[in-house]
Coordinates of N, CA and C in Angstrom, one line a residue:
A1 N 6.8 -29.9 21.3 CA 6.9 -28.4 21.3 C 8.0 -28.0 20.3
E2 N 7.8 -26.9 19.7 CA 8.9 -26.4 18.7 C 10.1 -26.0 19.4
E3 N 11.3 -26.4 18.9 CA 12.5 -26.2 19.6 C 12.9 -24.7 19.4
E4 N 13.3 -24.0 20.5 CA 13.6 -22.6 20.5 C 15.0 -22.5 19.9
Y5 N 15.2 -21.4 19.1 CA 16.4 -21.1 18.5 C 17.0 -19.8 19.2
E6 N 18.3 -19.6 19.0 CA 19.0 -18.5 19.6 C 19.2 -17.4 18.6
S7 N 18.7 -16.2 18.8 CA 18.8 -15.1 17.9 C 19.8 -14.0 18.5
V8 N 20.4 -13.3 17.6 CA 21.4 -12.3 18.0 C 20.7 -10.9 18.0
L9 N 20.7 -10.2 19.2 CA 20.1 -8.9 19.3 C 21.0 -7.8 19.1
C10 N 22.2 -7.9 19.5 CA 23.2 -6.8 19.5 C 24.6 -7.3 19.6
V11 N 25.5 -6.6 18.8 CA 26.9 -7.0 18.8 C 27.7 -5.7 18.9
K12 N 28.6 -5.6 19.9 CA 29.5 -4.5 20.1 C 30.9 -5.0 20.1
P13 N 31.8 -4.4 19.2 CA 33.2 -5.0 19.1 C 34.1 -4.6 20.2
A14 N 33.8 -3.6 21.0 CA 34.8 -3.2 22.0 C 34.0 -2.9 23.3
V15 N 34.4 -3.7 24.4 CA 33.8 -3.5 25.7 C 34.9 -3.7 26.7
L16 N 34.9 -3.0 27.8 CA 35.9 -3.1 28.9 C 35.2 -3.7 30.1
V17 N 36.0 -4.5 30.8 CA 35.5 -5.2 32.0 C 36.3 -4.8 33.2
Y18 N 35.6 -4.5 34.3 CA 36.2 -4.0 35.6 C 35.8 -4.8 36.8
R19 N 36.7 -4.9 37.8 CA 36.4 -5.5 39.0 C 35.5 -4.5 39.9
V20 N 34.5 -5.0 40.4 CA 33.6 -4.1 41.2 C 33.8 -4.3 42.6
P21 N 34.1 -3.3 43.4 CA 34.3 -3.4 44.8 C 33.0 -3.6 45.5
P22 N 33.0 -4.3 46.7 CA 31.7 -4.5 47.4 C 31.0 -3.2 47.6
R23 N 29.7 -3.2 47.5 CA 28.9 -2.0 47.7 C 28.6 -1.9 49.2
A24 N 29.0 -0.8 49.7 CA 28.9 -0.5 51.2 C 27.4 -0.3 51.6
S25 N 26.6 0.3 50.7 CA 25.2 0.7 51.0 C 24.4 0.5 49.8
N26 N 23.1 0.8 50.0 CA 22.2 0.6 48.9 C 22.1 1.9 48.0
R27 N 23.1 2.7 48.1 CA 23.0 4.0 47.3 C 23.3 3.8 45.8
G28 N 23.7 2.6 45.4 CA 24.0 2.3 44.0 C 25.5 2.2 43.7
Y29 N 25.8 1.8 42.5 CA 27.2 1.7 42.1 C 27.7 3.0 41.5
R30 N 29.0 3.2 41.7 CA 29.6 4.4 41.1 C 30.8 3.9 40.2
A31 N 30.9 4.3 39.0 CA 32.0 3.9 38.1 C 33.3 4.5 38.5
A32 N 33.2 5.7 39.2 CA 34.5 6.4 39.5 C 35.3 5.6 40.6
E33 N 34.7 4.6 41.2 CA 35.4 3.7 42.2 C 36.0 2.5 41.5
W34 N 36.0 2.4 40.2 CA 36.4 1.1 39.6 C 37.9 1.1 39.0
Q35 N 38.6 2.2 39.2 CA 39.9 2.4 38.5 C 39.7 2.2 37.0
L36 N 39.1 3.1 36.4 CA 38.7 3.0 35.0 C 39.9 3.0 34.1
D37 N 41.1 3.5 34.5 CA 42.3 3.4 33.7 C 42.9 2.1 33.7
Q38 N 42.4 1.1 34.5 CA 43.0 -0.2 34.6 C 41.9 -1.3 34.4
P39 N 41.4 -1.5 33.2 CA 40.4 -2.5 33.0 C 41.0 -3.9 33.2
A40 N 40.2 -4.9 33.7 CA 40.7 -6.2 33.9 C 40.6 -7.1 32.7
W41 N 39.8 -6.7 31.7 CA 39.7 -7.5 30.5 C 39.0 -6.6 29.4
S42 N 39.3 -6.9 28.1 CA 38.7 -6.2 27.0 C 38.4 -7.2 25.9
G43 N 37.3 -7.0 25.3 CA 36.9 -7.9 24.2 C 35.6 -7.5 23.5
R44 N 34.8 -8.4 23.1 CA 33.6 -8.2 22.3 C 32.4 -8.6 23.2
L45 N 31.3 -7.8 23.0 CA 30.0 -8.1 23.7 C 29.0 -8.4 22.7
R46 N 28.2 -9.5 23.0 CA 27.2 -10.0 22.1 C 26.0 -10.3 23.0
I47 N 24.8 -9.8 22.6 CA 23.5 -10.1 23.3 C 22.7 -11.0 22.4
T48 N 22.3 -12.2 22.9 CA 21.5 -13.1 22.2 C 20.2 -13.4 23.0
A49 N 19.3 -14.0 22.4 CA 18.0 -14.3 23.1 C 17.6 -15.7 22.7
K50 N 17.1 -16.5 23.6 CA 16.6 -17.8 23.4 C 15.3 -17.9 24.2
G51 N 14.2 -17.9 23.5 CA 12.9 -17.9 24.3 C 12.7 -16.5 24.9
S52 N 12.4 -16.5 26.2 CA 12.2 -15.2 26.9 C 13.4 -14.7 27.6
T53 N 14.5 -15.5 27.6 CA 15.7 -15.1 28.3 C 16.8 -14.5 27.3
A54 N 17.4 -13.4 27.8 CA 18.5 -12.8 27.0 C 19.8 -13.2 27.7
F55 N 20.8 -13.2 26.9 CA 22.2 -13.6 27.4 C 23.2 -12.5 26.9
I56 N 23.9 -12.0 27.9 CA 25.0 -11.1 27.6 C 26.3 -11.9 27.7
K57 N 26.9 -12.0 26.5 CA 28.1 -12.8 26.3 C 29.3 -11.9 26.1
L58 N 30.4 -12.1 26.9 CA 31.7 -11.5 26.7 C 32.6 -12.5 26.0
E59 N 33.1 -12.1 24.8 CA 33.8 -13.1 24.0 C 35.2 -12.4 23.6
D60 N 36.1 -13.3 23.3 CA 37.4 -12.9 22.8 C 37.2 -12.3 21.4
K61 N 37.9 -11.2 21.0 CA 37.7 -10.6 19.7 C 38.2 -11.5 18.6
S62 N 39.2 -12.2 18.8 CA 39.8 -12.9 17.7 C 39.2 -14.3 17.6
S63 N 39.3 -15.1 18.7 CA 38.8 -16.5 18.7 C 37.4 -16.7 18.9
G64 N 36.7 -15.7 19.5 CA 35.3 -15.8 19.9 C 35.1 -16.7 21.1
E65 N 36.1 -17.0 21.9 CA 36.0 -17.8 23.1 C 35.3 -17.1 24.1
L66 N 34.4 -17.8 24.8 CA 33.5 -17.2 25.8 C 34.3 -16.9 27.1
F67 N 34.3 -15.6 27.5 CA 34.9 -15.2 28.8 C 34.0 -15.3 29.9
A68 N 32.8 -14.7 29.8 CA 31.7 -14.8 30.8 C 30.4 -14.6 30.2
Q69 N 29.3 -15.0 30.9 CA 28.0 -14.9 30.4 C 27.0 -14.6 31.5
A70 N 26.1 -13.7 31.2 CA 25.1 -13.2 32.2 C 23.7 -13.4 31.6
P71 N 23.0 -14.4 32.1 CA 21.6 -14.6 31.7 C 20.7 -13.5 32.3
V72 N 19.8 -13.0 31.5 CA 18.9 -11.9 31.9 C 17.5 -12.4 31.7
E73 N 16.8 -12.5 32.8 CA 15.4 -13.0 32.7 C 14.4 -11.8 33.0
Q74 N 14.9 -10.7 33.4 CA 14.0 -9.5 33.6 C 14.9 -8.2 33.5
F75 N 14.3 -7.2 32.8 CA 15.0 -6.0 32.6 C 13.9 -4.8 32.7
P76 N 14.2 -3.8 33.6 CA 15.4 -3.7 34.5 C 15.2 -4.8 35.6
G77 N 16.4 -5.1 36.2 CA 16.4 -6.1 37.2 C 17.8 -6.2 37.8
I78 N 18.0 -7.2 38.7 CA 19.3 -7.4 39.3 C 20.4 -7.9 38.4
A79 N 20.0 -8.5 37.3 CA 21.0 -9.0 36.4 C 21.8 -7.9 35.7
V80 N 21.1 -6.8 35.4 CA 21.8 -5.6 34.7 C 21.3 -4.4 35.5
E81 N 22.3 -3.6 35.9 CA 22.0 -2.4 36.7 C 23.0 -1.3 36.2
G82 N 22.5 -0.1 36.0 CA 23.3 1.0 35.6 C 23.9 1.7 36.8
V83 N 25.0 2.4 36.6 CA 25.7 3.1 37.7 C 25.0 4.5 37.8
T84 N 25.3 5.2 38.9 CA 24.7 6.5 39.2 C 25.4 7.7 38.7
D85 N 26.7 7.5 38.2 CA 27.5 8.6 37.8 C 27.8 8.6 36.3
S86 N 27.3 7.7 35.5 CA 27.6 7.6 34.1 C 26.6 6.8 33.4
S87 N 26.4 7.1 32.0 CA 25.5 6.3 31.2 C 26.2 5.3 30.4
R88 N 27.6 5.2 30.5 CA 28.4 4.3 29.7 C 28.8 3.0 30.4
Y89 N 28.4 2.9 31.7 CA 28.9 1.8 32.5 C 27.7 1.1 33.2
F90 N 27.8 -0.3 33.3 CA 26.8 -1.1 33.9 C 27.4 -2.2 34.7
V91 N 26.6 -2.7 35.7 CA 27.0 -3.8 36.5 C 26.2 -5.0 36.1
I92 N 26.8 -6.1 35.7 CA 26.0 -7.3 35.3 C 26.4 -8.5 36.2
R93 N 25.5 -9.4 36.3 CA 25.7 -10.6 37.1 C 26.0 -11.8 36.2
V94 N 27.2 -12.3 36.3 CA 27.6 -13.4 35.4 C 27.5 -14.7 36.2
E95 N 27.2 -15.8 35.5 CA 27.1 -17.1 36.1 C 28.0 -18.1 35.3
D96 N 28.4 -19.1 36.0 CA 29.3 -20.1 35.3 C 28.6 -21.4 35.0
G97 N 27.3 -21.5 35.2 CA 26.5 -22.7 34.9 C 26.5 -23.7 36.0
N98 N 27.3 -23.5 37.1 CA 27.3 -24.4 38.3 C 26.7 -23.8 39.5
G99 N 26.0 -22.7 39.3 CA 25.4 -22.0 40.4 C 26.2 -20.9 41.0
R100 N 27.4 -20.7 40.6 CA 28.3 -19.6 41.1 C 28.0 -18.3 40.3
R101 N 28.0 -17.2 41.0 CA 27.6 -15.9 40.4 C 28.7 -14.9 40.9
A102 N 28.8 -13.9 40.1 CA 29.7 -12.8 40.4 C 29.2 -11.5 39.7
F103 N 29.5 -10.4 40.3 CA 29.1 -9.1 39.7 C 30.4 -8.4 39.2
I104 N 30.3 -8.0 37.9 CA 31.4 -7.3 37.3 C 30.9 -6.1 36.6
G105 N 31.8 -5.1 36.3 CA 31.4 -3.9 35.7 C 31.8 -3.9 34.2
V106 N 31.0 -3.5 33.3 CA 31.3 -3.4 31.9 C 31.1 -1.9 31.5
G107 N 31.9 -1.5 30.6 CA 31.9 -0.1 30.1 C 32.1 0.0 28.6
F108 N 31.6 1.0 28.0 CA 31.7 1.2 26.5 C 32.5 2.6 26.3
V109 N 33.4 2.5 25.4 CA 34.1 3.8 25.1 C 33.2 4.8 24.4
D110 N 32.3 4.3 23.5 CA 31.4 5.2 22.8 C 30.0 5.2 23.5
R111 N 29.5 6.4 23.7 CA 28.2 6.5 24.4 C 27.1 5.9 23.6
G112 N 27.2 5.9 22.2 CA 26.2 5.3 21.4 C 26.1 3.8 21.5
D113 N 27.3 3.1 21.8 CA 27.3 1.7 22.0 C 26.5 1.4 23.3
A114 N 26.7 2.2 24.3 CA 25.9 2.0 25.6 C 24.4 2.2 25.4
F115 N 24.1 3.1 24.5 CA 22.6 3.3 24.2 C 22.1 2.1 23.5
D116 N 22.8 1.6 22.5 CA 22.3 0.4 21.8 C 22.2 -0.8 22.7
F117 N 23.1 -1.0 23.6 CA 23.1 -2.1 24.6 C 21.8 -2.0 25.4
N118 N 21.5 -0.8 25.9 CA 20.3 -0.6 26.7 C 19.0 -0.9 25.9
V119 N 18.9 -0.3 24.7 CA 17.7 -0.5 23.8 C 17.5 -1.9 23.4
A120 N 18.6 -2.7 23.1 CA 18.4 -4.1 22.7 C 17.7 -4.9 23.8
L121 N 18.1 -4.7 25.1 CA 17.4 -5.4 26.2 C 16.0 -4.9 26.4
Q122 N 15.8 -3.6 26.2 CA 14.4 -3.1 26.4 C 13.4 -3.7 25.3
D123 N 13.9 -3.7 24.1 CA 13.0 -4.2 23.0 C 12.7 -5.7 23.2
H124 N 13.7 -6.4 23.6 CA 13.5 -7.9 23.8 C 12.4 -8.1 24.9
F125 N 12.5 -7.5 26.0 CA 11.6 -7.8 27.1 C 10.2 -7.1 26.8
K126 N 10.2 -6.1 26.0 CA 8.9 -5.6 25.5 C 8.2 -6.6 24.7
W127 N 8.9 -7.3 23.8 CA 8.4 -8.4 23.0 C 7.9 -9.5 23.9
V128 N 8.7 -9.8 25.0 CA 8.3 -10.9 25.9 C 7.0 -10.6 26.5
R129 N 6.8 -9.4 27.0 CA 5.5 -9.0 27.6 C 4.3 -9.1 26.6
Q130 N 4.5 -8.7 25.4 CA 3.5 -8.8 24.4 C 3.1 -10.2 24.2
Q131 N 4.1 -11.1 24.0 CA 3.8 -12.5 23.8 C 3.0 -13.1 25.0
S132 N 3.4 -12.7 26.2 CA 2.7 -13.2 27.4 C 1.3 -12.8 27.5
E133 N 1.0 -11.5 27.0 CA -0.3 -11.0 27.0 C -1.2 -11.7 26.0
L134 N -0.6 -12.0 24.8 CA -1.4 -12.7 23.8 C -1.7 -14.1 24.3
A135 N -0.8 -14.8 24.9 CA -1.0 -16.1 25.4 C -2.1 -16.1 26.5
R136 N -2.1 -15.1 27.3 CA -3.1 -15.1 28.4 C -4.5 -14.8 27.8
Q137 N -4.6 -14.0 26.8 CA -5.9 -13.7 26.1 C -6.4 -15.0 25.4
A138 N -5.5 -15.7 24.8 CA -5.9 -16.9 24.1 C -6.4 -18.0 25.1
Q139 N -5.7 -18.0 26.3 CA -6.2 -19.0 27.3 C -7.5 -18.6 27.9
D140 N -7.8 -17.3 28.0 CA -9.1 -16.9 28.5 C -10.2 -17.2 27.6
L141 N -9.9 -17.1 26.3 CA -10.9 -17.5 25.3 C -11.2 -19.0 25.3
E142 N -10.2 -19.8 25.5 CA -10.5 -21.2 25.6 C -11.2 -21.6 26.8
Q143 N -11.0 -21.0 27.9 CA -11.7 -21.3 29.2 C -13.0 -20.7 29.3
G144 N -13.3 -19.6 28.6 CA -14.6 -19.0 28.7 C -15.7 -19.8 28.0
P145 N -16.9 -19.4 28.2 CA -18.1 -20.0 27.6 C -18.1 -19.9 26.1
K146 N -18.4 -20.9 25.4 CA -18.4 -20.9 24.0 C -19.8 -20.7 23.4
L147 N -19.9 -19.9 22.4 CA -21.2 -19.6 21.8 C -21.6 -20.7 20.9
D148 N -22.8 -21.2 21.0 CA -23.4 -22.2 20.1 C -24.1 -21.5 19.0
L149 N -23.5 -21.4 17.9 CA -24.1 -20.7 16.7 C -24.8 -21.7 15.8
G150 N -25.0 -22.9 16.1 CA -25.6 -23.9 15.2 C -27.1 -23.8 15.3
F151 N -27.8 -24.3 14.3 CA -29.2 -24.3 14.2 C -29.8 -25.4 15.1
K152 N -30.8 -25.0 15.9 CA -31.5 -26.0 16.7 C -32.5 -26.8 15.8
E153 N -32.9 -27.9 16.3 CA -33.8 -28.7 15.5 C -35.1 -28.0 15.2
G154 N -35.5 -27.9 13.9 CA -36.7 -27.2 13.6 C -36.6 -25.7 13.4
Q155 N -35.4 -25.2 13.7 CA -35.2 -23.7 13.6 C -34.9 -23.4 12.1
T156 N -35.5 -22.3 11.7 CA -35.3 -21.8 10.3 C -34.9 -20.4 10.4
I157 N -34.5 -19.9 9.2 CA -34.1 -18.5 9.1 C -34.7 -17.9 7.8
K158 N -35.1 -16.7 7.9 CA -35.8 -16.1 6.8 C -35.0 -14.9 6.3
L159 N -34.8 -14.8 5.0 CA -34.0 -13.7 4.4 C -34.9 -12.8 3.6
N160 N -34.9 -11.5 3.8 CA -35.7 -10.6 3.0 C -34.8 -9.7 2.2
I161 N -34.7 -10.1 0.9 CA -33.8 -9.4 0.0 C -34.6 -8.7 -1.0
A162 N -34.6 -7.4 -1.1 CA -35.4 -6.7 -2.1 C -34.9 -6.8 -3.5
N163 N -35.8 -6.6 -4.5 CA -35.5 -6.6 -5.9 C -34.9 -7.9 -6.4
M164 N -35.4 -9.0 -5.8 CA -34.9 -10.3 -6.2 C -35.8 -10.9 -7.3
K165 N -37.1 -10.6 -7.3 CA -38.1 -11.2 -8.2 C -38.2 -10.4 -9.5
K166 N -38.1 -11.0 -10.6 CA -38.3 -10.3 -11.9 C -39.3 -11.1 -12.7
K167 N -40.0 -10.4 -13.6 CA -41.0 -11.0 -14.5 C -40.3 -12.0 -15.4
E168 N -40.9 -13.1 -15.6 CA -40.3 -14.1 -16.5 C -40.2 -13.5 -17.9
G169 N -39.1 -13.7 -18.5 CA -38.8 -13.2 -19.9 C -38.6 -11.8 -19.9
G170 N -38.7 -11.0 -18.9 CA -38.5 -9.6 -18.9 C -37.1 -9.2 -18.8
T171 N -36.7 -8.2 -19.5 CA -35.3 -7.7 -19.4 C -35.2 -6.4 -18.7
G172 N -36.2 -6.0 -18.0 CA -36.1 -4.7 -17.3 C -37.3 -3.8 -17.8
S173 N -37.3 -2.6 -17.3 CA -38.3 -1.6 -17.7 C -38.0 -0.8 -18.9
T174 N -36.9 -1.0 -19.6 CA -36.5 -0.2 -20.7 C -37.4 -0.6 -21.9
R175 N -38.0 0.3 -22.6 CA -38.9 0.0 -23.7 C -38.0 -0.3 -24.9
P176 N -38.4 -1.3 -25.7 CA -37.6 -1.6 -26.9 C -37.8 -0.5 -28.0
R177 N -36.7 -0.3 -28.7 CA -36.7 0.7 -29.7 C -37.4 0.2 -31.0
P178 N -38.2 1.0 -31.7 CA -38.9 0.5 -32.9 C -37.8 0.1 -34.0
A179 N -38.1 -1.0 -34.7 CA -37.2 -1.5 -35.7 C -37.5 -0.8 -37.0
G180 N -36.5 -0.3 -37.7 CA -36.6 0.3 -39.0 C -36.4 -0.7 -40.2
P181 N -36.2 -0.2 -41.4 CA -36.0 -1.1 -42.5 C -34.7 -1.8 -42.3
G182 N -34.7 -3.1 -42.6 CA -33.5 -3.9 -42.5 C -33.3 -4.4 -41.1
G183 N -34.2 -4.2 -40.2 CA -34.1 -4.7 -38.8 C -33.2 -3.7 -37.9
L184 N -32.9 -2.5 -38.4 CA -32.1 -1.6 -37.6 C -33.0 -0.9 -36.6
S185 N -32.4 -0.6 -35.4 CA -33.1 0.0 -34.3 C -33.1 1.5 -34.6
L186 N -34.2 2.2 -34.6 CA -34.3 3.6 -34.8 C -34.2 4.4 -33.5
L187 N -33.6 5.5 -33.5 CA -33.5 6.4 -32.3 C -34.8 7.1 -32.2
P188 N -35.2 7.5 -31.0 CA -36.5 8.2 -30.8 C -36.3 9.6 -31.4
P189 N -37.4 10.2 -31.8 CA -37.3 11.6 -32.4 C -36.9 12.6 -31.3
P190 N -36.3 13.7 -31.7 CA -35.8 14.7 -30.7 C -37.0 15.3 -30.1
P191 N -36.9 15.9 -28.9 CA -38.0 16.6 -28.2 C -38.6 17.7 -29.1
G192 N -39.9 17.7 -29.2 CA -40.6 18.8 -30.0 C -40.7 18.6 -31.4
G193 N -40.0 17.5 -32.0 CA -40.0 17.3 -33.4 C -41.2 16.4 -33.8
K194 N -41.4 16.2 -35.1 CA -42.4 15.3 -35.6 C -41.8 14.1 -36.3
S195 N -42.3 12.9 -36.1 CA -41.8 11.8 -36.7 C -42.2 11.7 -38.2
S196 N -41.6 10.8 -39.0 CA -41.8 10.7 -40.4 C -43.2 10.3 -40.7
S197 N -43.9 9.7 -39.8 CA -45.3 9.2 -40.0 C -46.3 10.3 -39.6
G198 N -45.9 11.5 -39.2 CA -46.8 12.5 -38.7 C -47.1 13.5 -39.9
E199 N -47.5 14.7 -39.5 CA -47.8 15.7 -40.4 C -46.6 16.1 -41.2
R200 N -46.8 16.6 -42.4 CA -45.7 17.1 -43.2 C -45.2 18.4 -42.6
P201 N -43.9 18.7 -42.8 CA -43.4 19.9 -42.3 C -43.9 21.1 -43.2
A202 N -43.9 22.2 -42.6 CA -44.4 23.4 -43.3 C -43.4 23.7 -44.4
P203 N -44.0 24.2 -45.6 CA -43.1 24.5 -46.8 C -42.2 25.6 -46.4
L204 N -41.0 25.5 -47.0 CA -40.0 26.6 -46.8 C -40.4 27.9 -47.5
P205 N -40.2 29.0 -47.0 CA -40.6 30.2 -47.7 C -39.8 30.5 -49.0
M206 N -40.4 31.1 -49.9 CA -39.8 31.4 -51.2 C -38.6 32.5 -51.0
P207 N -37.5 32.3 -51.7 CA -36.4 33.2 -51.5 C -36.8 34.6 -52.0
A208 N -36.3 35.6 -51.3 CA -36.6 36.9 -51.7 C -36.0 37.2 -53.1
Q209 N -36.7 38.1 -53.8 CA -36.2 38.4 -55.2 C -34.9 39.2 -55.1
L210 N -33.9 38.8 -55.9 CA -32.6 39.4 -55.9 C -32.8 40.8 -56.6
P211 N -32.1 41.8 -56.0 CA -32.2 43.1 -56.6 C -31.5 43.2 -57.9
G212 N -32.2 43.9 -58.9 CA -31.6 44.0 -60.3 C -31.9 42.9 -61.2
T213 N -32.6 41.8 -60.8 CA -33.0 40.7 -61.6 C -34.5 40.4 -61.5
P214 N -35.3 41.2 -62.1 CA -36.7 41.0 -62.0 C -37.1 39.8 -62.8
I215 N -38.0 39.0 -62.2 CA -38.5 37.8 -62.9 C -39.7 38.2 -63.7
T216 N -39.6 38.2 -65.0 CA -40.7 38.6 -65.8 C -41.1 37.5 -66.7
D217 N -42.2 37.6 -67.4 CA -42.7 36.6 -68.3 C -41.8 36.4 -69.5
S218 N -41.1 37.5 -69.9 CA -40.2 37.3 -71.0 C -39.0 36.4 -70.7
L219 N -38.6 36.5 -69.4 CA -37.4 35.7 -69.0 C -37.8 34.2 -68.9
L220 N -39.1 34.0 -68.4 CA -39.5 32.6 -68.3 C -39.8 32.0 -69.7
S221 N -40.1 32.8 -70.7 CA -40.4 32.3 -72.0 C -39.2 31.9 -72.9
W222 N -38.0 32.1 -72.3 CA -36.8 31.7 -73.0 C -36.7 30.2 -73.2
P223 N -36.2 29.7 -74.4 CA -36.1 28.3 -74.5 C -35.1 27.7 -73.4
Q224 N -35.5 26.6 -72.8 CA -34.6 26.0 -71.7 C -33.7 25.0 -72.4
P225 N -32.5 24.8 -71.9 CA -31.5 23.8 -72.4 C -32.1 22.4 -72.2
T226 N -31.8 21.6 -73.2 CA -32.2 20.2 -73.1 C -31.1 19.3 -72.5
A227 N -31.4 18.3 -71.8 CA -30.4 17.4 -71.2 C -29.7 16.6 -72.2
A228 N -28.4 16.4 -72.1 CA -27.6 15.6 -73.0 C -28.0 14.2 -72.9
P229 N -27.8 13.4 -74.0 CA -28.1 11.9 -73.9 C -27.3 11.3 -72.8
A230 N -27.9 10.2 -72.2 CA -27.2 9.5 -71.1 C -25.9 9.0 -71.5
A231 N -25.7 8.5 -72.8 CA -24.5 7.9 -73.2 C -23.4 8.9 -73.5
D232 N -23.8 10.2 -73.6 CA -22.8 11.2 -74.0 C -23.1 12.4 -73.1
V233 N -22.9 12.3 -71.8 CA -23.2 13.4 -70.9 C -22.3 14.6 -71.1
W234 N -21.0 14.3 -71.4 CA -20.1 15.4 -71.5 C -19.9 15.9 -73.0
G235 N -20.6 15.3 -73.9 CA -20.4 15.7 -75.3 C -19.2 15.1 -75.9
D236 N -19.1 15.4 -77.2 CA -17.9 14.9 -77.9 C -16.9 16.0 -78.0
F237 N -15.9 15.9 -77.1 CA -14.8 16.9 -77.0 C -13.9 16.9 -78.2
T238 N -13.8 15.7 -78.9 CA -13.0 15.6 -80.1 C -13.5 16.4 -81.3
K239 N -14.8 16.6 -81.3 CA -15.4 17.3 -82.5 C -15.5 18.8 -82.3
A240 N -15.1 19.3 -81.1 CA -15.2 20.7 -80.8 C -14.2 21.4 -81.6
S241 N -14.5 22.5 -82.2 CA -13.5 23.3 -82.9 C -13.2 24.6 -82.2
G242 N -12.2 25.3 -82.6 CA -11.8 26.5 -81.9 C -12.5 27.7 -82.4
S243 N -13.3 27.7 -83.5 CA -13.9 28.9 -84.1 C -15.2 29.2 -83.3
A244 N -15.5 30.5 -83.1 CA -16.6 30.9 -82.4 C -17.9 30.7 -83.1
S245 N -17.8 30.8 -84.6 CA -19.0 30.7 -85.4 C -19.7 29.3 -85.3
S246 N -18.8 28.2 -85.2 CA -19.4 26.9 -85.1 C -20.0 26.6 -83.8
Q247 N -19.7 27.4 -82.7 CA -20.2 27.1 -81.4 C -21.6 27.8 -81.2
A248 N -21.9 28.9 -82.0 CA -23.2 29.6 -81.8 C -24.3 28.8 -82.4
Q249 N -25.4 28.7 -81.8 CA -26.6 27.9 -82.3 C -27.7 28.8 -82.6
G250 N -27.6 29.6 -83.7 CA -28.7 30.5 -84.1 C -28.8 31.6 -83.2
N251 N -30.0 32.1 -82.9 CA -30.2 33.2 -82.0 C -30.8 32.9 -80.7
T252 N -30.6 31.6 -80.3 CA -31.2 31.2 -79.0 C -30.5 31.7 -77.8
G253 N -29.2 32.1 -78.0 CA -28.5 32.6 -76.8 C -27.9 31.6 -75.9
W254 N -28.0 30.3 -76.3 CA -27.5 29.2 -75.5 C -26.3 28.6 -76.2
V255 N -25.3 28.2 -75.5 CA -24.1 27.6 -76.0 C -24.0 26.2 -75.6
Q256 N -23.9 25.3 -76.5 CA -23.9 23.8 -76.2 C -22.5 23.3 -76.4
F257 N -22.0 22.5 -75.4 CA -20.6 21.9 -75.5 C -20.8 20.4 -75.9

């Protein structure tokens, strides 16, 4: 089995110890009967845990020497009991390891230290109860009937998974796009349009006649300019002169550069 280790739950640097008079009845302890102005001992309190048992240790502040120790196996219980007239004082049962026990009173100057002392013990035994419950559930599972989920001889299982079969060589229901020149994929024509292999589009209407520029036979009979040779598209700019008479070409009305 794994060896249990001791963990520290709470440390308080200042605690007072009192002698507790015998309790006359079962009405509970009262801190007012302890002579609170005359503590029997003062030092440090430390709460540790080993396994399910907590230990309240009263130690010297300087040397850490153990003054008394109270093992706590249940809380609330007889090992730690609060007083009836204050929340800062408790009665604990200390043991010397030889079977001898005694009840002493401990008190805290600060009320917050007393609260931390109480909460540390509560949290530890809450954890103990949770571990005990988990162990009990695990034991019940081990002792209960086990399910046999293995296949019996000759037993088979059938799986029905849709959309698992596909046509051989098929890539789906998407139609391939027609290939154009050079192997490029062409996009489908827009809705309502005609493809290039269909009917010709209707001819565009003739532009309206511009006002003030009537198209007459005399305008169409004018000589049209001829295209310049391919080798001399822009003409010979070096031969152009600045006189207007050399640029006119007869009565044709056209100017050639």
